Coordinates of C-alpha atoms and ligand atoms in Angstrom, one line a residue:
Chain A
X1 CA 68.1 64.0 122.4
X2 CA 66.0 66.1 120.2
X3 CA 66.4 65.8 116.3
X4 CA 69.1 68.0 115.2
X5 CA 66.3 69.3 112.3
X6 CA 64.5 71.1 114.8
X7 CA 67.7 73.0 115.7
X8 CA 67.0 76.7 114.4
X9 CA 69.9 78.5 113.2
X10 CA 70.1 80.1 116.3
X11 CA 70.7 77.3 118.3
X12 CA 73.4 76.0 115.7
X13 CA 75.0 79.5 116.3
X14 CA 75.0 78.9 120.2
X15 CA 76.3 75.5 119.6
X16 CA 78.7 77.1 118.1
X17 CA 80.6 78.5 121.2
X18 CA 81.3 75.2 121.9
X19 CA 84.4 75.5 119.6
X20 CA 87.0 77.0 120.6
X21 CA 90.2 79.2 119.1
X22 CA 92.8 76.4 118.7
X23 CA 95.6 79.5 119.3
X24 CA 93.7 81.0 122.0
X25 CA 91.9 78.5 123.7
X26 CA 89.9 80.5 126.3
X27 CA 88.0 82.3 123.2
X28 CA 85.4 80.9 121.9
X29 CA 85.0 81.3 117.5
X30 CA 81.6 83.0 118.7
X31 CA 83.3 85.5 121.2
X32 CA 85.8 85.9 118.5
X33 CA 83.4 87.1 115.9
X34 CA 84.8 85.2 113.4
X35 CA 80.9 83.0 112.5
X36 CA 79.2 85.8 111.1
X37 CA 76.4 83.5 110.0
X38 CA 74.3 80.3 109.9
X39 CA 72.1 79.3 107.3
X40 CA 70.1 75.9 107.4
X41 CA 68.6 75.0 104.4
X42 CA 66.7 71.2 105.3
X43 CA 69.6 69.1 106.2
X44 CA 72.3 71.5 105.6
X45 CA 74.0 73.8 107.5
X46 CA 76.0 76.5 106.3
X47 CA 78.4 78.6 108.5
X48 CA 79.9 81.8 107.2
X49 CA 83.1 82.5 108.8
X50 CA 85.6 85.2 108.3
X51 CA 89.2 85.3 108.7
X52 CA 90.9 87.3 111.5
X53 CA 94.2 88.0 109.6
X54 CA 95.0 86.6 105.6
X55 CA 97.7 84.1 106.8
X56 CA 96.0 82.8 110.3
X57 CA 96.8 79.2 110.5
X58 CA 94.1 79.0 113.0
X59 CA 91.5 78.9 110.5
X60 CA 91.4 75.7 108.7
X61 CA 91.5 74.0 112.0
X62 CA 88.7 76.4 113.2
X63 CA 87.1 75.3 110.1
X64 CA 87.4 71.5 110.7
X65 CA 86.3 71.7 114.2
X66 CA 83.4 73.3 113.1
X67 CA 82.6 70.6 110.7
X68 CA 83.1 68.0 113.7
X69 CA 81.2 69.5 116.0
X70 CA 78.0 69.6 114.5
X71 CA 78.6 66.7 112.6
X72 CA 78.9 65.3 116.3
X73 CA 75.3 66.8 117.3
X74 CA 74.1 65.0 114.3
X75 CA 73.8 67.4 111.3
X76 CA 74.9 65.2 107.9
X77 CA 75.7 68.3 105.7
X78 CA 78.0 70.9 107.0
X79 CA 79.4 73.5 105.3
X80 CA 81.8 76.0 105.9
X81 CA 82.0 78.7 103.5
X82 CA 85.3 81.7 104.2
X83 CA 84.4 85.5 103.3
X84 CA 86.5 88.5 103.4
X85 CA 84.2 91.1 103.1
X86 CA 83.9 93.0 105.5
X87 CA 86.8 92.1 106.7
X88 CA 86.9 91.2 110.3
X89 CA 87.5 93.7 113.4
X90 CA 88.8 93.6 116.8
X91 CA 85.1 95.3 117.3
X92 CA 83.2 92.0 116.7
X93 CA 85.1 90.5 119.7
X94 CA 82.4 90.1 122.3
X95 CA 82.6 91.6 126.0
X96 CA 82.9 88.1 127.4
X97 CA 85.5 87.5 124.6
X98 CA 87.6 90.9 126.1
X99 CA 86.9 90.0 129.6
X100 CA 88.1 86.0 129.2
X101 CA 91.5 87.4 127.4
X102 CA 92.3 89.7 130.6
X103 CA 91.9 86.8 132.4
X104 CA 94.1 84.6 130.4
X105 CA 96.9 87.4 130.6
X106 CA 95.9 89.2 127.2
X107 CA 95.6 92.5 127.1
X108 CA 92.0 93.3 125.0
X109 CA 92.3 95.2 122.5
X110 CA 92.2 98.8 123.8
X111 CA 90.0 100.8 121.6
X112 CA 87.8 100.6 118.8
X113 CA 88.9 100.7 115.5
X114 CA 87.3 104.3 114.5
X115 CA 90.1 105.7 117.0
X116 CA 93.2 105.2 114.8
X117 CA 95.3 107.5 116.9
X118 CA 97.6 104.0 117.9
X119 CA 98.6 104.2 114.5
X120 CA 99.1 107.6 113.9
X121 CA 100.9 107.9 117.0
X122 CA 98.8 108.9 119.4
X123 CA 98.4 108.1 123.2
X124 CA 96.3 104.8 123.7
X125 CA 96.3 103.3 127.1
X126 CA 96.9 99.4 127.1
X127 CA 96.1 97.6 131.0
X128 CA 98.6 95.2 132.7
X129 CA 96.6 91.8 132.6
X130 CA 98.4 90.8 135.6
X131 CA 98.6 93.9 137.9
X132 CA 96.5 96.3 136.4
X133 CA 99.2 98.8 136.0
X134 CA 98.6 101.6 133.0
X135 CA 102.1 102.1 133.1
X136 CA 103.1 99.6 129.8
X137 CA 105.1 100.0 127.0
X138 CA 105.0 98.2 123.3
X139 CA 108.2 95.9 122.6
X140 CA 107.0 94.9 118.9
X141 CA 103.9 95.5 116.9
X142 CA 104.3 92.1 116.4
X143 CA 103.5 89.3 118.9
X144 CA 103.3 84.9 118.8
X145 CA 100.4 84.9 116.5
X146 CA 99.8 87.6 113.9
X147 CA 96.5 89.1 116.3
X148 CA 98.8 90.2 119.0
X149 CA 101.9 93.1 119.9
X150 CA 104.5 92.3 122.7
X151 CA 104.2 94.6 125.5
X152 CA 105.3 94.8 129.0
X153 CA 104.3 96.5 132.3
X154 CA 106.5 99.1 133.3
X155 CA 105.3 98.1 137.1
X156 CA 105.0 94.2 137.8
X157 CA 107.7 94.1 134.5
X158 CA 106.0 91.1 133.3
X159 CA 105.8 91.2 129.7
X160 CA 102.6 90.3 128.2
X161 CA 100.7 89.9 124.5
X162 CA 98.3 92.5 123.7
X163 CA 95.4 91.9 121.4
X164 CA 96.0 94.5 118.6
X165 CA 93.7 96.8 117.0
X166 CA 92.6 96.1 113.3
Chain B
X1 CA 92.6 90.3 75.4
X2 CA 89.6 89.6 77.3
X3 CA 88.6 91.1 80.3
X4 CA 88.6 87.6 81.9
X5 CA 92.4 87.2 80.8
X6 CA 93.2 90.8 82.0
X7 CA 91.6 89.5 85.4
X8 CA 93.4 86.5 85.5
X9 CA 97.3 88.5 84.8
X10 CA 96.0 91.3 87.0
X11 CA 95.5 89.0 90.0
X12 CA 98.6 87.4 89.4
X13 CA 100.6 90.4 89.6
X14 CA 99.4 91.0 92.8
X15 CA 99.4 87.1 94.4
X16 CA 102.9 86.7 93.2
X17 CA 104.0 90.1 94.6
X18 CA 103.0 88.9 98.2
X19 CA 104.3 85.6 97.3
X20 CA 107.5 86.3 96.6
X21 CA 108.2 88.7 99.4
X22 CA 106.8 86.9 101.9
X23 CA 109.1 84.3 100.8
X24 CA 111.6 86.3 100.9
X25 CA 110.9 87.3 105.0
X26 CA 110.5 83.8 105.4
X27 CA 113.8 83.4 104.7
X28 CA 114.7 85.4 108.1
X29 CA 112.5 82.6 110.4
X30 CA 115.5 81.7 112.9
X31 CA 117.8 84.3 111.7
X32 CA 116.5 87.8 113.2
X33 CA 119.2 90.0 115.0
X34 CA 116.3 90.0 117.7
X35 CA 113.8 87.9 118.8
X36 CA 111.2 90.0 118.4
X37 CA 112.6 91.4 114.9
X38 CA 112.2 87.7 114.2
X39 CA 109.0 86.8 115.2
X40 CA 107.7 90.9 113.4
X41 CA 109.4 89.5 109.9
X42 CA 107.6 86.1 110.2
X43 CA 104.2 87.5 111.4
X44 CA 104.5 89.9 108.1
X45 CA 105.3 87.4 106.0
X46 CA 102.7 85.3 107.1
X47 CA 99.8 88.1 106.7
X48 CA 101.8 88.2 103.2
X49 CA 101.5 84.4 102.2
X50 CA 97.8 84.9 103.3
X51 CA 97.4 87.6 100.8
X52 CA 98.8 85.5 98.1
X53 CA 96.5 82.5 98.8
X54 CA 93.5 84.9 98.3
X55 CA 94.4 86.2 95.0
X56 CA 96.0 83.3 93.6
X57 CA 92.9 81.3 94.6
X58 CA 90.9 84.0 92.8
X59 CA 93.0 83.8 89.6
X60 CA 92.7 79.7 89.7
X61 CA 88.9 80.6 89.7
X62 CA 88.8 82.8 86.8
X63 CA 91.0 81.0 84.8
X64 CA 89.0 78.0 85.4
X65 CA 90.9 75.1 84.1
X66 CA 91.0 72.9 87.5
X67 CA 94.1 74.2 89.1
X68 CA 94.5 75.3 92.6
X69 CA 96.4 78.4 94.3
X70 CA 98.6 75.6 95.4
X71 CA 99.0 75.0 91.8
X72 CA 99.9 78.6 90.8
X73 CA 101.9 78.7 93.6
X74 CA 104.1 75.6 93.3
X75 CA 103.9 74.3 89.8
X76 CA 104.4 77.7 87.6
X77 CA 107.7 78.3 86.3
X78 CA 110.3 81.6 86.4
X79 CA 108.4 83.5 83.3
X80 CA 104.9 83.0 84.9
X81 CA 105.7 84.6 87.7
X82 CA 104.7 88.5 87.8
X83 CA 105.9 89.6 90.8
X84 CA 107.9 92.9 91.1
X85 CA 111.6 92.8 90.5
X86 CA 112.0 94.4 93.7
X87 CA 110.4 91.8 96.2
X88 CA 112.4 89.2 94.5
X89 CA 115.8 91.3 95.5
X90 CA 118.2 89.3 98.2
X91 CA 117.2 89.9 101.9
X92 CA 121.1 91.1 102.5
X93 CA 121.6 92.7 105.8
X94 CA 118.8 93.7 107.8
X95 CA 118.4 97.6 106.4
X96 CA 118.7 95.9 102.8
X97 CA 115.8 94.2 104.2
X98 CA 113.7 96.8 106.1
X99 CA 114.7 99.1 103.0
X100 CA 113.5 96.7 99.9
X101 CA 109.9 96.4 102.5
X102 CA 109.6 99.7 103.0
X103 CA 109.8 101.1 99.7
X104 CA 106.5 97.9 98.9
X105 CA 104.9 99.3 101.8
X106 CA 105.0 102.6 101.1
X107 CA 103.6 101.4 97.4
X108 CA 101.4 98.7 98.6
X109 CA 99.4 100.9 101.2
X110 CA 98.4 103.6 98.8
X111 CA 97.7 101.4 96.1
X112 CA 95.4 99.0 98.2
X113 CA 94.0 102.4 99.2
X114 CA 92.5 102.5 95.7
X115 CA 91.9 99.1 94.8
X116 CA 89.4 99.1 97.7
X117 CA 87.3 100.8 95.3
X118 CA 87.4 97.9 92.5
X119 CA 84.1 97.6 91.2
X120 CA 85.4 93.5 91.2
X121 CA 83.6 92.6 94.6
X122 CA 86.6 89.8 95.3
X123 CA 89.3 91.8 94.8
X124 CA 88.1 94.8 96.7
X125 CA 87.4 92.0 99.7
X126 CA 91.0 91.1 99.3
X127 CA 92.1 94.5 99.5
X128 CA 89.7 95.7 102.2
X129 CA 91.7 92.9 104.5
X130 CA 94.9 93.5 103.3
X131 CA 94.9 96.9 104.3
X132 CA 94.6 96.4 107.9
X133 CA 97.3 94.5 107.8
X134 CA 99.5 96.1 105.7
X135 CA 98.9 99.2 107.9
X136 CA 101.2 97.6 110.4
X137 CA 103.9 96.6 108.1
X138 CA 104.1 100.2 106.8
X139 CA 104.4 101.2 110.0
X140 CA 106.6 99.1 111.5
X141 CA 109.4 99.2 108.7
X142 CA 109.2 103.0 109.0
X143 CA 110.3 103.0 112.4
X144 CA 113.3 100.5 111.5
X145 CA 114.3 102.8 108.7
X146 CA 113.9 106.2 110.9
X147 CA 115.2 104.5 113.8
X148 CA 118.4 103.7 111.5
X149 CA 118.8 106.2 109.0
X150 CA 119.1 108.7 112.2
X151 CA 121.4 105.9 114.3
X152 CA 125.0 105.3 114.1
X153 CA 126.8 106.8 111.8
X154 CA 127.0 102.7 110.7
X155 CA 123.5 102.6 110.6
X156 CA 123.2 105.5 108.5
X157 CA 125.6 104.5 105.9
X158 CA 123.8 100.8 105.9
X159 CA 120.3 102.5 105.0
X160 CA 121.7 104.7 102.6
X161 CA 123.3 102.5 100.1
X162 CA 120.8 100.1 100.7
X163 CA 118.2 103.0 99.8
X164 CA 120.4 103.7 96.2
X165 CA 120.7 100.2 95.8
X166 CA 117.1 99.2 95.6
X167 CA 115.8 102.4 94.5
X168 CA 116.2 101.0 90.5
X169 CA 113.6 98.8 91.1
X170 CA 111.1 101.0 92.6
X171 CA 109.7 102.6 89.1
X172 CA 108.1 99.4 88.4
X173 CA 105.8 99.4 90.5
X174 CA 104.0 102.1 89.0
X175 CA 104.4 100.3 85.4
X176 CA 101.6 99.8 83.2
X177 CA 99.9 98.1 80.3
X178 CA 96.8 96.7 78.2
X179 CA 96.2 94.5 81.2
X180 CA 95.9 97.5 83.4
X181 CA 93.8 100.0 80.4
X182 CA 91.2 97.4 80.3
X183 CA 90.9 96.9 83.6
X184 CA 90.7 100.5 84.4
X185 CA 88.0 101.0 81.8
X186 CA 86.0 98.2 84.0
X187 CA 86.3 100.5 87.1
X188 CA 88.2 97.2 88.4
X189 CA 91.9 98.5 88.8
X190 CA 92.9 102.4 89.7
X191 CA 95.4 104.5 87.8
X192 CA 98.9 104.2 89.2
X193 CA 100.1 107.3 87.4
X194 CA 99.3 109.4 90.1
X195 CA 100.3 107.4 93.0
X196 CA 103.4 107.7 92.0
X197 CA 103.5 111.3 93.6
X198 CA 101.8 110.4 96.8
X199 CA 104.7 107.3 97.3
X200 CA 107.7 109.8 96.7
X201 CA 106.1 112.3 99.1
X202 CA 105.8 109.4 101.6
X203 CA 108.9 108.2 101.0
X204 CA 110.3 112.0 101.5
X205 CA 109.2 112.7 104.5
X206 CA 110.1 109.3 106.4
X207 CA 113.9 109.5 104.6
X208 CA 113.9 113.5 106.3
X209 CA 113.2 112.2 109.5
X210 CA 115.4 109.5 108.7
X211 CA 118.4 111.8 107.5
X212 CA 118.6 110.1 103.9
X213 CA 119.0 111.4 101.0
X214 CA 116.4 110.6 98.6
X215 CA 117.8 109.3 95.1
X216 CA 117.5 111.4 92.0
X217 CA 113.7 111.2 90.8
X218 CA 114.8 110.8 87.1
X219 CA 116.9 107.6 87.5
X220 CA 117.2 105.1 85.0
X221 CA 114.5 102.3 86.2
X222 CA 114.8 98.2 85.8
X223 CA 111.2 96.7 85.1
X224 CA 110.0 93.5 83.3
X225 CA 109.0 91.1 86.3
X226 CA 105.8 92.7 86.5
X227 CA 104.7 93.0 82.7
X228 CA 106.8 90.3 81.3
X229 CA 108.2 88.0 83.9
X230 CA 111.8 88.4 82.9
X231 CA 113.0 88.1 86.4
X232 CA 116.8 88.8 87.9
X233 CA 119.0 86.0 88.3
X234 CA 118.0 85.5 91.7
X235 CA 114.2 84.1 91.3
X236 CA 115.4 80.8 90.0
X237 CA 116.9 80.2 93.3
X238 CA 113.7 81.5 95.3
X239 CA 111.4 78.9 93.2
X240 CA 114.0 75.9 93.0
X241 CA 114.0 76.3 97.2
X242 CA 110.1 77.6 97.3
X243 CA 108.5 74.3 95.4
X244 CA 111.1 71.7 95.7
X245 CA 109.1 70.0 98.4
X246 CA 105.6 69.9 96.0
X247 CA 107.2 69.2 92.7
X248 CA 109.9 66.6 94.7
X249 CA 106.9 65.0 96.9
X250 CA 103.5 65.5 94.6
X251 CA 101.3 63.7 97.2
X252 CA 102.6 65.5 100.3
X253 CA 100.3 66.7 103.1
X254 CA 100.8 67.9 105.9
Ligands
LIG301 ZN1 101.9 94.7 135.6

């Protein structure tokens, strides 16, 4: 095993999508955007990791298995430092993260954040995970963890979560 | 006062706000009509309870004298608090509730609007994520008071006196003082003078679709949570419940 000093802080951050969302266990926090940045300084390591909503639960565990993991590979200092600013967007979730949620039977968010017309009330189209169907309607804004609405598929009728916008 | 102390009350004001409504929401967990009415009071109150921690974790940072938001949160009693009178208001029925968030919303969207601006890099980075979130809440609370207002003629009369019931305690939110002048001076908090114009327009035109009658501008208005901390007789109940598990069980973790 090489010495974890020779890691470069791109490695740590590839390391990285080892650890996984403890809510959403397919995504990794890497295709969730929420590291936005590692800084070694000698024997430190300092990730910078963003919230995805104020109140997510998920991210002092995030946090903690961040810690463990690379304290696993080795590094003795880790530090894990939260910012809000900018505050973190649905756009920062990766392609693989979008395509790995479809699979799991979430619905990725539909459009990019510039396009608020799902909030003003305009048309957005939002995919069946399951059969595919654009045929859905929203149930509740609100879903089993604060990222996701309720929808279901007018077709297969199976509901579903949907990754919301924000 | 010092701009540090203004800081300090300023953030406050606003962690204690969330605090205390999401409480209040909390209060619903197992008892929505619906279970997805449920699970979109919970999920508000959590985003909230998020906001709170931010700011309160701020204020314990300027204030500097080795307490924690957990602190703030937990071990501060009635006349510390600085929340608005109205978030502190009995949940009721569910358009007393929907009502007493809607009326915040309305208030809290246009004012973290501005607040984004704050020259004070924290609070602007509280504000910038709040108001993703509280975009939803607007949204979805003016729905439920559309949705009702123009429902049964049950409905209707529900909203409506819950709508002259809480209205009282809506002028507060626009309430101001030194803590406010000298923080306005530092670019760090925005004028609420004339958002108060913006809210009753809002407010107008979701009680029209609604079919409500909006209650007489010049109404006599409660305040003092916000300023003061004289609160109504219902936050002593909301803190004995809210901290009895910290202040009954200091070393608790879970
Ligand atoms: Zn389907």
């Amino acid at each position: 095993m090489e010495n974890v000093t020779d890691y470069t802080e791109e490695q740590i951050f590839q390391e990285l999508s080892n650890v996984t969302d403890p809510e959403i266990p397919v995504l990794t926090v890497t295709d969730m955007g929420v590291v936005r940045k590692v800084d070694k300084f000698g024997e430190t390591v300092r990730v910078t990791i963003t919230p995805t909503y104020s109140g997510c639960p998920a991210m002092q565990r995030i946090e903690s298995d961040i810690k463990e993991h690379l304290e696993k590979l080795g590094f003795e200092k880790v530090e894990v430092v939260t910012v809000l600013s900018p505050a973190w967007t649905t756009d920062w979730l990766t392609d693989v993260g979008r395509k790995k949620l479809e699979e799991y039977g979430i619905a990725p968010p539909a459009e990019k954040t510039t396009d608020k017309s799902a909030l003003t009330g305009g048309k957005k189209t939002v995919r069946c995970p399951q059969c595919k169907s654009e045929n859905t309607k929203m149930i509740s804004q609100f879903g089993s963890t604060a990222c996701k609405a309720l929808y279901q598929c007018q077709d297969c009728k199976e509901p579903f979560d949907y990754f919301k916008c924000i | 006062m010092t701009i540090k102390e203004a800081l300090f009350q300023y953030t406050l004001r606003q962690g204690d706000t969330s605090l205390i409504l999401g409480h209040r929401l909390s209060e619903w967990c197992g008892h929505g009509p619906k279970l997805e009415q449920d699970i979109a009071l919970i999920n508000i109150a959590l985003d909230l309870v998020g906001q709170s921690r931010s700011y309160l974790e701020y204020a314990a940072r300027i204030e500097d004298k080795n307490r924690t938001e957990d602190d703030l949160a937990y071990h501060r009693a009635e006349r510390e608090f600085k929340n608005l009178l109205l978030v502190e208001q009995p949940n009721g029925n569910w358009g007393n509730t929907i009502m007493r968030s809607f009326y915040y919303d309305v208030f809290h969207y246009l004012f973290l609007h501005e607040l984004v601006k704050s020259k004070d890099e924290q609070i602007a980075a509280i504000a910038q994520k709040s108001l993703k979130e509280v975009t939803y809440h607007l949204k979805h609370n003016s729905d439920w008071v559309i949705r009702l207002g123009d429902g049964t003629e049950e409905s209707h009369v529900i909203m409506q006196t819950a709508a002259d019931e809480l209205w009282m305690f809506t002028g507060e939110m626009f309430d101001m003082d030194e803590v406010d002048d000298i923080l306005m001076k530092e670019g760090i908090a925005p004028d609420l003078k004339p958002l108060h114009s913006k809210w009753l327009q809002k407010v107008k035109d979701v009680f029209t679709e609604a079919t409500l009658k909006v209650p007489p501008e010049d109404a006599w208005m409660q305040s003092g949570g916000k300023l003061k901390g004289i609160h109504s007789e219902q936050m002593g109940f909301i803190l004995s419940e809210m901290q009895y598990l910290p202040r009954a069980y200091p070393d608790a973790t879970w």
